[in-house]
Every structure is written in structure tokens, then in C-alpha cells.
């Protein structure tokens, strides 16, 4: 059982009941590598029960009046907001992010569910004009049981997307939270149960990701697959879902370019870029990664970046003074070391950082590499950590061409005072999200998602909610 009294027992949540398994895996604190808890690993019996529960939960929830669904979701949100310190502490313990960032993520997760709850009241159909005795009605109905897979980088806000969308649309769901950062999902399920969510509407199963996804994708009652994670896994799951003709929402990787034009203020853009990059220690699919800086302001930008980066306090996320915590797992830390070393060996200039901090835990400093050659692995591999590439461009065509040159297309950023340049970038960058003069990529009310290898489908906004619904056209020829 959990070794820290601050860390909850992690159990499956099936049909409103907390369920254990004999096979269990450890959960590690990435700051000191101590074992803080365990997850149960679902077997086929657990998965069968989760599907039965979701079937009965769906029948109850789709028949629940939208206003009642709204009220239960809002009660859960109120409870989560009241329990923010409990949520934030466990998220910092298992994921590593600074406690202030954990708190912000909890609030962001609440905003997402709250927005979905409200929008669930407005999933209107329509009447299409026709001859007097004919009525063409368009109905929106919940799609059915959702299988949802959320990643370890956002233990609260990613499940919030999937829970908010499912519940607002009238669906039930089976969520597989991340095996490495499972606690926030458990606390969320508890809050929904305390708020009066009927049993079987929200189910959690933990364990072997591939085993659970293969089972749920093949299960006929499951009607939608939503996955946030790597492009490699997303492609596998989309291919599996294709065999069963099931729709998928895929929020995958990115390698976001940041175009810093010659009219931008290099000092403020450089220092703001560090703040954009440090969120979640760079383990964000929309993390700014390829800084493409106009040659005229290149040195000033790079110096400002290094100045701010060297000033950061990196350490235990539970210490409120630290601005960046450890990476979430050993894989990421080793990937950072290897990507930085490879780039330097191929001729990149190391501006700051580059080597892990200490010998225990997964601390890695903010790192910047300048003038990185195109054959360095980091130029095409998503770092998913605190490494920034700072390269120069001489004209906008070149910057746009470089920005669009990778198979990824999730987020891009630009710094410019020119409305004409901003408009051109908006038209020509091949991404799902473009932010100009700031680093916020998504809100509860805005559609978020990628193009190309970054996936398809959207989370957030009215576009996001529509994935959880089917559109049915009813044509009625009225008789005397
Ligand atoms: P990974 O590809 O093994 O796992 C990524 C996520 O997918 C994990 O949460 C894991 O539980 C889940 N997963 C893995 N195989 C699965 C399967 N068969 N079915 C269902 N879920 C499965 O890699 P990783 O080492 O955990 O993370 C590395 C890469 O993943 C990063 O470099 C980044 O590109 C990507 N990633 C992206 C996001 C995102 O927000 N888009 C989040 C986390 C990780």
C-alpha cells in the first residue's frame, strides 16, 4: 500500500466500487526515486466488469436530464476546488512539477469540466426547412461508451478533457489513467462519486497500457477512442480502431516552432520564452522547441534566454521556491542527456544547461542549443523536456519553410508587431494552434489539436464536445 500518507491508495474504480488486483506496480517520486505508491494491474475480469459497468452507466446517464448532469458535474468541480491542496500535492509527488503549477493544473482541469458541463446544456439539434408536411430534424445524441487514455504529463487536465467531454455529452467512460502519475485521476473519481455521479458512468482501470487498449478498442460496446500521448502509440491505436471502424481523437506529439521576427523585442521574447519552456519542465506536447530567430536579433535573444535560464531554481516541486521540478521519469532524463550530447557532437553551441543535476532523481536544467545543424537528432525528434533549439533565419519564407518542414503540426508561436506578418503566418503555418506574442496554446473554450503526425480531432471548444456525440437526421413525412 501507499508508503506516503499524502499519497492515496490507487485502485480501479468500477461501477462505483474501488477494486484491487493482485498484480501491482510501483509509483516512483521523480524527485528522489522513492516508491510512493502502487497501481493495480487490471486483468480480463476487471476489464469485463468495467465494460458491463459502463454499459449500465451509459443507460442511466444518457437518460439523466442535462440540467441534472450539469448539476452533478458542477458539484464535483466545487469539491475538487475545495480539495485543491490534496490534488496539487499528489500531482507534485508523482509527476514532479512545482506545486504552483500543480495548483494551476487543477484549476485548469476544473475550468475545462465546468465549460463542458455548461456547453452540454446547449448541444442543440436543428430543423432544416422543408415542404410543409416534411420535417428534417437533426438530433445530437451521445456516442456511447468512451475508452480514454490520458498521459503522465498532465495527470489532471488531460483526464479532465476526456471526463468533461464524455459526461457533458451523456456518455459513460472507461479511463486508463497513466501508470506513472495515477493519483489525480483517483481523486477526481472520488470527487465525482461524492457529487452523486451514478455508478458505472466514470470507471478507472490501471495497468498494462497495451493490454487495456487492445481489449477496449476491440470491445463492441466501446464507441469512441480518445488518446493523448506519443505519435508512435497514437498511430498504433488509430490503426487498431480502424479495424473496428471506430472514431478516434488523437492528441499526439509536437515540435513547436517559435518564429521571432526582427521587429520583436529580443530581450522580452527571450526571457518570456524561458517561462514558456519551463512549464512542466518542457514535457508538454505544445512546448516551444525550435526557436527560429531573425539574424538581426539572434545574439540579443540568445543572451536574454541564457540569462533567464541560468537564473531558474530547479529542484523539489514541493519547495515553493523552485520554478522547475524533475522530469517525470528516467526515460525523459536519459533522452535529454542523449539529445544534448548528440547535438553538441554534431556542432551545436551549448548556451546553458546540458547535464543532469545530481545523481538521484531526474533533475535536468533548462538547456539551450544554438546554431544546431540539421543532422542533429533533436532537429526532428520531439525532445519533450527542457531543451530549446535556437537557430537563425534571414527572411520569412525561410522561417515558414523550416517551421513546416517536420511531420508534426500541433502548435506554433510567433513574436512580431506586424499584423501583416501575423496574418501570413496564420495562413501558412501547418499547425492546429498558433499563438502570437504569447505562449498560451489552449483554453477550455478553444479547440485544441493537431494536423499531420500530431493527430486529429479536437479537445475543448464546441468542436471537442462534438466528438462525443453522433449526428442523426430524422426525416418525417407527416400523415393525416
Ligand atoms: P510512450 O509512447 O510509451 O507512452 C506515452 C503514453 O502512452 C503513456 O501515457 C502510456 O501510458 C501510453 N501508452 C503507451 N502504449 C500504449 C498503448 N499500447 N495503449 C494505450 N496507451 C499507451 O512513451 P513515454 O516514454 O511514456 O513518453 C514519451 C513520448 O510520449 C514523449 O516523447 C512524447 O512525445 C509523448 N507524450 C506525449 C504526450 C502529449 O501530451 N501529447 C504526453 C505524454 C507523452
Tab-separated table of C-alpha atoms and ligand atoms in Angstrom, residues 149-153 176 178-180 209-210 213 227-230 233 237 251-253 285 331-332 382 384, ligand 1:
chain	number	residue	atom	x	y	z
A	149	UNK	CA	-6.215	7.108	-22.364
A	150	UNK	CA	-4.508	10.022	-20.640
A	151	UNK	CA	-0.758	10.608	-20.315
A	152	UNK	CA	1.625	11.149	-17.398
A	153	UNK	CA	2.499	14.787	-18.138
A	176	UNK	CA	-7.000	4.397	-18.219
A	178	UNK	CA	-1.235	6.995	-16.656
A	179	UNK	CA	0.548	4.272	-14.740
A	180	UNK	CA	3.299	6.680	-13.609
A	209	UNK	CA	-1.473	0.117	-21.350
A	210	UNK	CA	-1.266	-2.077	-24.457
A	213	UNK	CA	-6.210	-0.508	-25.075
A	227	UNK	CA	-5.865	9.095	-26.642
A	228	UNK	CA	-3.282	11.661	-25.610
A	229	UNK	CA	0.334	10.556	-25.886
A	230	UNK	CA	3.080	9.857	-28.362
A	233	UNK	CA	1.444	4.865	-29.877
A	237	UNK	CA	-4.190	2.742	-31.622
A	251	UNK	CA	-3.734	14.333	-29.344
A	252	UNK	CA	-0.140	13.431	-30.148
A	253	UNK	CA	3.347	14.853	-30.185
A	285	UNK	CA	3.107	18.495	-26.445
A	331	UNK	CA	13.396	7.805	-19.758
A	332	UNK	CA	12.967	11.548	-20.231
A	382	UNK	CA	10.469	15.736	-30.109
A	384	UNK	CA	9.620	16.516	-24.589
B	1	LIG	P1	5.148	6.010	-24.720
B	1	LIG	O1	4.904	6.293	-26.143
B	1	LIG	O2	5.487	4.612	-24.329
B	1	LIG	O3	3.861	6.398	-23.831
B	1	LIG	C1	3.158	7.602	-23.995
B	1	LIG	C2	1.803	7.435	-23.290
B	1	LIG	O4	1.054	6.463	-23.983
B	1	LIG	C3	1.895	6.919	-21.856
B	1	LIG	O5	0.967	7.638	-21.081
B	1	LIG	C4	1.491	5.451	-21.933
B	1	LIG	O6	0.751	5.014	-20.811
B	1	LIG	C5	0.598	5.427	-23.122
B	1	LIG	N1	0.669	4.194	-23.878
B	1	LIG	C6	1.788	3.541	-24.300
B	1	LIG	N2	1.456	2.456	-25.020
B	1	LIG	C7	0.092	2.415	-25.035
B	1	LIG	C8	-0.857	1.552	-25.627
B	1	LIG	N3	-0.493	0.488	-26.377
B	1	LIG	N4	-2.173	1.809	-25.437
B	1	LIG	C9	-2.574	2.875	-24.724
B	1	LIG	N5	-1.731	3.745	-24.162
B	1	LIG	C10	-0.407	3.527	-24.316
B	1	LIG	O7	6.291	6.936	-24.288
B	1	LIG	P2	6.736	7.658	-22.975
B	1	LIG	O8	8.158	7.326	-22.717
B	1	LIG	O9	5.800	7.452	-21.832
B	1	LIG	O10	6.616	9.143	-23.458
B	1	LIG	C11	7.499	9.522	-24.486
B	1	LIG	C12	6.847	10.292	-25.544
B	1	LIG	O11	5.438	10.309	-25.448
B	1	LIG	C13	7.248	11.738	-25.467
B	1	LIG	O12	8.435	11.943	-26.146
B	1	LIG	C14	6.102	12.461	-26.096
B	1	LIG	O13	6.324	12.531	-27.484
B	1	LIG	C15	4.952	11.555	-25.917
B	1	LIG	N6	3.954	12.062	-24.991
B	1	LIG	C16	3.088	12.976	-25.472
B	1	LIG	C17	2.119	13.491	-24.641
B	1	LIG	C18	1.145	14.518	-25.144
B	1	LIG	O14	0.639	15.293	-24.360
B	1	LIG	N7	0.807	14.538	-26.433
B	1	LIG	C19	2.051	13.080	-23.326
B	1	LIG	C20	2.963	12.122	-22.856
B	1	LIG	C21	3.908	11.611	-23.707
